[in-house]
Short mmCIF file of C-alpha atoms and ligand atoms in Angstrom, two decimals:
data_model
loop_
_atom_site.label_atom_id
_atom_site.label_comp_id
_atom_site.label_asym_id
_atom_site.label_seq_id
_atom_site.Cartn_x
_atom_site.Cartn_y
_atom_site.Cartn_z
CA MET D 21 27.25 33.67 -32.86
CA LYS D 22 26.65 31.30 -30.46
CA GLU D 23 24.17 28.94 -29.44
CA ALA D 24 22.32 30.29 -26.54
CA GLN D 25 23.23 26.58 -24.22
CA ASP D 26 26.39 28.12 -25.24
CA VAL D 27 26.24 31.13 -23.34
CA TRP D 28 24.33 29.95 -20.83
CA THR D 29 26.52 27.59 -19.26
CA ALA D 30 29.86 30.46 -20.05
CA VAL D 31 27.30 32.66 -18.13
CA ASP D 32 27.52 30.36 -14.92
CA GLU D 33 30.88 29.63 -15.27
CA TYR D 34 31.22 33.30 -15.40
CA PHE D 35 29.60 34.07 -12.32
CA ASN D 36 30.10 30.83 -10.29
CA LYS D 37 33.84 31.83 -10.11
CA LEU D 38 33.38 35.14 -8.81
CA LEU D 39 30.49 33.91 -6.21
CA ILE D 40 30.61 29.88 -5.32
CA PRO D 41 34.13 29.20 -3.94
CA THR D 42 35.12 25.61 -5.35
CA ASN D 43 34.35 23.26 -2.37
CA ALA D 44 36.90 19.77 -2.86
CA SER D 45 33.56 17.18 -1.12
CA LEU D 46 31.37 18.92 -4.21
CA SER D 47 33.38 18.23 -6.16
CA ALA D 48 34.59 14.54 -5.58
CA THR D 49 30.63 13.73 -5.67
CA LEU D 50 30.21 14.43 -9.12
CA ALA D 51 32.84 12.29 -9.77
CA ASP D 52 31.76 9.66 -8.02
CA SER D 53 28.63 9.79 -8.69
CA ALA D 54 29.30 9.70 -12.59
CA THR D 55 32.56 7.54 -11.98
CA ALA D 56 28.87 5.36 -10.08
CA GLU D 57 27.28 5.45 -13.95
CA MET D 58 24.42 7.91 -12.21
CA PRO D 59 22.65 10.35 -14.87
CA ALA D 60 24.11 13.79 -14.42
CA HIS D 61 20.74 14.71 -12.53
CA ASN D 62 21.92 16.86 -9.31
CA VAL D 63 20.85 19.98 -9.17
CA ALA D 64 23.63 23.32 -10.93
CA PRO D 65 26.72 24.64 -8.78
CA ASN D 66 24.24 28.08 -8.73
CA GLN D 67 21.19 26.23 -7.91
CA GLY D 68 22.59 23.99 -5.37
CA LYS D 69 23.80 28.21 -4.01
CA LEU D 70 20.48 28.92 -3.66
CA LEU D 71 19.19 26.00 -1.47
CA GLN D 72 21.99 26.72 1.23
CA LEU D 73 20.18 30.26 0.74
CA LEU D 74 17.35 29.94 1.27
CA ILE D 75 17.89 27.24 4.13
CA GLN D 76 19.18 29.61 5.97
CA ILE D 77 17.40 32.52 5.32
CA GLN D 78 14.78 29.75 6.50
CA GLN D 79 16.72 29.56 9.75
CA ALA D 80 16.04 25.40 8.65
CA GLN D 81 16.74 23.26 11.62
CA ASN D 82 14.38 19.88 10.34
CA VAL D 83 15.47 19.28 6.31
CA LEU D 84 13.45 16.21 3.64
CA GLU D 85 15.33 16.03 0.60
CA ILE D 86 13.09 13.44 -1.80
CA GLY D 87 15.41 12.49 -4.27
CA THR D 88 19.14 11.45 -2.71
CA LEU D 89 21.56 11.19 -5.95
CA GLY D 90 25.19 11.03 -5.30
CA GLY D 91 24.24 13.43 -1.94
CA TYR D 92 25.55 16.46 -4.47
CA SER D 93 22.07 18.66 -3.54
CA THR D 94 22.22 16.54 -0.15
CA ILE D 95 25.95 18.44 0.34
CA TRP D 96 24.65 21.98 -0.35
CA LEU D 97 21.83 21.48 2.32
CA ALA D 98 24.12 19.66 5.10
CA GLU D 99 26.27 22.54 4.93
CA ALA D 100 24.06 24.99 5.05
CA LEU D 101 22.57 23.54 8.33
CA PRO D 102 23.04 24.39 12.06
CA LYS D 103 24.98 22.70 13.72
CA ASN D 104 22.02 20.82 15.16
CA GLY D 105 20.56 20.78 11.91
CA ARG D 106 19.37 17.28 10.86
CA ILE D 107 17.92 15.86 7.10
CA ILE D 108 16.46 12.93 6.33
CA SER D 109 17.22 12.28 2.41
CA LEU D 110 14.73 8.64 0.27
CA GLU D 111 16.84 7.28 -2.02
CA VAL D 112 15.23 4.16 -4.54
CA ASP D 113 17.54 3.10 -5.92
CA SER D 114 20.29 1.38 -2.95
CA ALA D 115 23.61 1.36 -4.75
CA ARG D 116 23.01 5.60 -5.17
CA ALA D 117 22.28 4.91 -1.65
CA GLU D 118 25.57 4.02 -0.16
CA VAL D 119 27.66 6.73 -3.01
CA ALA D 120 25.68 8.99 -1.53
CA ARG D 121 26.71 8.31 1.96
CA LEU D 122 29.97 7.09 1.40
CA ASN D 123 29.83 11.38 -0.34
CA VAL D 124 28.21 12.00 3.00
CA GLU D 125 30.71 11.06 5.41
CA ARG D 126 34.01 12.10 3.57
CA ALA D 127 31.89 15.66 3.31
CA GLY D 128 32.10 15.21 7.35
CA LEU D 129 28.44 15.74 7.62
CA SER D 130 27.82 11.80 8.80
CA ASP D 131 26.33 13.28 11.87
CA LYS D 132 23.40 15.95 10.14
CA VAL D 133 22.45 13.37 7.49
CA GLU D 134 19.98 10.31 6.93
CA ILE D 135 19.68 8.04 4.19
CA ARG D 136 16.95 6.15 3.56
CA VAL D 137 16.76 3.59 0.88
CA GLY D 138 13.55 2.18 -0.47
CA LYS D 139 9.71 4.14 -2.42
CA ALA D 140 10.00 7.94 -1.40
CA ALA D 141 5.87 7.11 -0.97
CA ASN D 142 5.65 3.97 1.38
CA ILE D 143 8.24 5.99 3.64
CA LEU D 144 6.79 9.03 3.78
CA PRO D 145 4.75 7.41 6.18
CA GLN D 146 7.40 5.53 8.29
CA LEU D 147 8.62 8.64 9.30
CA GLN D 148 5.98 10.20 10.55
CA ALA D 149 4.99 7.47 12.28
CA GLU D 150 8.19 7.83 13.43
CA GLY D 151 7.50 10.98 14.80
CA TYR D 152 9.63 13.51 11.75
CA GLY D 153 8.71 15.82 11.59
CA PRO D 154 7.00 19.28 11.29
CA PHE D 155 9.58 19.54 8.65
CA ASP D 156 11.36 23.83 7.45
CA PHE D 157 12.00 23.10 4.40
CA ILE D 158 11.10 19.77 1.64
CA PHE D 159 12.92 19.53 -1.41
CA ILE D 160 11.12 17.53 -4.11
CA ASP D 161 13.38 15.98 -6.35
CA ALA D 162 13.18 12.64 -7.12
CA ASP D 163 10.48 10.33 -9.67
CA LYS D 164 8.54 13.60 -11.18
CA PRO D 165 5.18 11.22 -12.02
CA ASN D 166 4.92 11.14 -7.37
CA ASN D 167 4.87 14.62 -6.47
CA PRO D 168 1.35 15.04 -6.16
CA VAL D 169 1.61 11.59 -3.45
CA TYR D 170 5.37 14.32 -1.86
CA LEU D 171 3.33 17.38 -1.72
CA ASP D 172 0.44 15.92 0.40
CA TRP D 173 2.93 13.95 1.87
CA SER D 174 5.00 17.31 2.40
CA LEU D 175 1.87 19.05 3.94
CA ARG D 176 1.25 16.47 6.05
CA LEU D 177 4.83 16.83 7.44
CA SER D 178 4.47 20.79 7.76
CA ARG D 179 4.12 23.54 9.75
CA LYS D 180 2.52 27.02 9.11
CA GLY D 181 6.05 28.64 7.45
CA THR D 182 7.63 25.70 5.58
CA LEU D 183 9.13 26.36 2.45
CA ILE D 184 8.13 23.49 -0.79
CA PHE D 185 10.76 23.87 -3.01
CA ALA D 186 10.33 21.45 -5.34
CA ASP D 187 12.91 21.00 -8.93
CA ASN D 188 12.35 21.02 -11.91
CA VAL D 189 8.52 21.80 -13.15
CA VAL D 190 9.16 23.14 -16.54
CA ARG D 191 11.98 20.58 -18.98
CA ASP D 192 12.18 23.32 -22.49
CA GLY D 193 8.80 24.38 -21.89
CA ALA D 194 7.30 21.24 -22.07
CA VAL D 195 4.51 22.17 -19.25
CA ILE D 196 2.71 23.90 -21.43
CA ASP D 197 1.46 21.64 -23.89
CA PRO D 198 -2.66 20.64 -22.77
CA GLU D 199 -1.72 16.95 -25.30
CA SER D 200 1.46 15.47 -23.62
CA ARG D 201 1.77 12.19 -22.74
CA ASP D 202 5.10 12.67 -21.09
CA ALA D 203 4.22 12.31 -17.68
CA ASN D 204 6.35 13.75 -16.30
CA VAL D 205 4.40 17.09 -17.99
CA ARG D 206 1.29 15.14 -17.52
CA GLU D 207 2.05 15.73 -13.27
CA VAL D 208 3.61 19.09 -13.53
CA GLN D 209 0.48 19.72 -14.98
CA GLN D 210 -1.78 17.97 -12.21
CA PHE D 211 0.31 19.20 -9.73
CA ALA D 212 0.75 23.10 -10.47
CA GLU D 213 -3.36 22.48 -10.18
CA LEU D 214 -3.17 20.81 -6.88
CA ILE D 215 -1.66 24.02 -5.91
CA SER D 216 -3.32 26.43 -6.98
CA LYS D 217 -6.38 25.13 -5.63
CA GLU D 218 -5.05 24.55 -1.60
CA PRO D 219 -5.62 27.10 0.48
CA ARG D 220 -2.29 26.08 2.69
CA LEU D 221 0.10 26.69 0.68
CA SER D 222 1.16 30.78 -1.25
CA ALA D 223 3.45 29.74 -4.23
CA THR D 224 5.47 30.92 -7.54
CA THR D 225 7.40 29.10 -10.50
CA VAL D 226 10.50 30.57 -11.47
CA GLN D 227 11.98 29.25 -15.33
CA THR D 228 15.97 29.20 -15.37
CA VAL D 229 18.55 28.26 -17.75
CA GLY D 230 22.26 28.31 -16.94
CA GLU D 231 24.40 24.67 -17.38
CA LYS D 232 21.62 22.08 -16.78
CA GLY D 233 19.11 23.30 -20.21
CA TYR D 234 15.84 25.47 -19.01
CA ASP D 235 14.45 24.37 -16.62
CA GLY D 236 12.96 25.84 -14.03
CA PHE D 237 11.85 24.98 -9.37
CA LEU D 238 8.34 25.51 -7.90
CA LEU D 239 8.96 27.55 -4.67
CA ALA D 240 5.68 26.78 -2.29
CA ARG D 241 4.86 28.74 1.53
CA VAL D 242 2.80 26.72 4.17
CA ILE D 243 0.71 29.71 4.96
CA SER D 244 -1.62 28.21 7.20
N1 LIG X 17 17.97 16.19 -6.43
C1 LIG X 17 19.57 15.43 -6.15
C2 LIG X 17 19.34 14.43 -7.40
C3 LIG X 17 18.25 13.36 -7.62
S1 LIG X 17 17.66 12.30 -9.06
C4 LIG X 17 21.04 16.01 -5.99
O1 LIG X 17 19.84 17.04 -7.18
O2 LIG X 17 22.20 15.97 -6.60
C5 LIG X 17 16.45 11.89 -9.03
C6 LIG X 17 17.21 10.47 -7.25
O3 LIG X 17 15.35 10.23 -7.50
C7 LIG X 17 17.28 9.24 -8.27
O4 LIG X 17 18.40 9.18 -7.63
C8 LIG X 17 16.15 8.24 -8.37
O5 LIG X 17 16.58 7.17 -8.88
C9 LIG X 17 15.22 8.59 -6.91
N2 LIG X 17 13.85 8.25 -6.66
C10 LIG X 17 13.54 7.89 -7.87
N3 LIG X 17 11.88 7.25 -8.02
C11 LIG X 17 12.67 7.13 -6.58
C12 LIG X 17 10.93 6.96 -5.80
N4 LIG X 17 9.76 6.55 -6.14
N5 LIG X 17 11.08 7.36 -4.24
C13 LIG X 17 12.60 7.32 -4.04
N6 LIG X 17 13.42 8.21 -5.14
C14 LIG X 17 13.66 8.02 -6.34
C1 LIG X 18 16.03 14.66 -14.69
C2 LIG X 18 15.74 14.86 -13.20
C3 LIG X 18 15.76 15.99 -11.93
O1 LIG X 18 15.68 15.84 -10.99
C4 LIG X 18 17.06 16.93 -12.92
O2 LIG X 18 17.18 17.53 -12.05
C5 LIG X 18 16.91 16.94 -14.44
C6 LIG X 18 17.26 15.70 -14.56
C7 LIG X 18 14.77 13.74 -15.37
O3 LIG X 18 14.52 13.13 -14.55
O4 LIG X 18 15.59 14.26 -16.25
MG1 LIG X 19 16.24 17.73 -10.32
#
């Protein structure tokens, strides 16, 4: 019998081949990210497509992404935006941001995408001071221990109806270990507790399996 991971990967391949046309700029983005020795922490293609569909369902025009890496998810998000749509993406690593800028440029999306270099926790207050927001869609996908900080700023930079999508909240099920010493896991637990006590948010999580293993996401909507 095949290992579960092999089946998950094969099922992703089966559906992706049918539903997700190959996209040269996205493939080149992954290739150049690998050449630059970035970790393969980009979303999977079917997750990128889900982000795209959510952007379109939401009719989002202003998008905030926290965690750019090589710009793979940025391109998925930007491609879903209308002509006047904009995305600002935050990345702490300037070399990664530079690769991402080149990837975005090759995809013909430079006029829609702004990539800012620095710690997101420092940039977010600057964005507010500069008059950015409210954002229609916020993708949280950076250093997981800061997710509570990112949630706080997401709320400040949102409006009623804003969608907040947080990646990687399940991590092989580690989230249920109450004694975990992994900062990534403790954060997810704290993040979920914060959201549970936040009357301005309505939220759910979905566990996922696929080519990226077993993980999941949290989707929240600002309701007041
Ligand atoms: N969203 C990307 C993957 C992001 S991986 C995609 O799906 O394609 C997470 C990224 O967050 C990494 O590139 C990492 O350098 C960045 N990061 C880590 N800590 C950060 C911080 N404090 N502020 C901003 N970015 C950070
Ligand atoms: C990690 C981060 C991610 O954003 C991701 O999608 C997968 C893994 C990580 O830090 O291990
Ligand atoms: Mg992620």
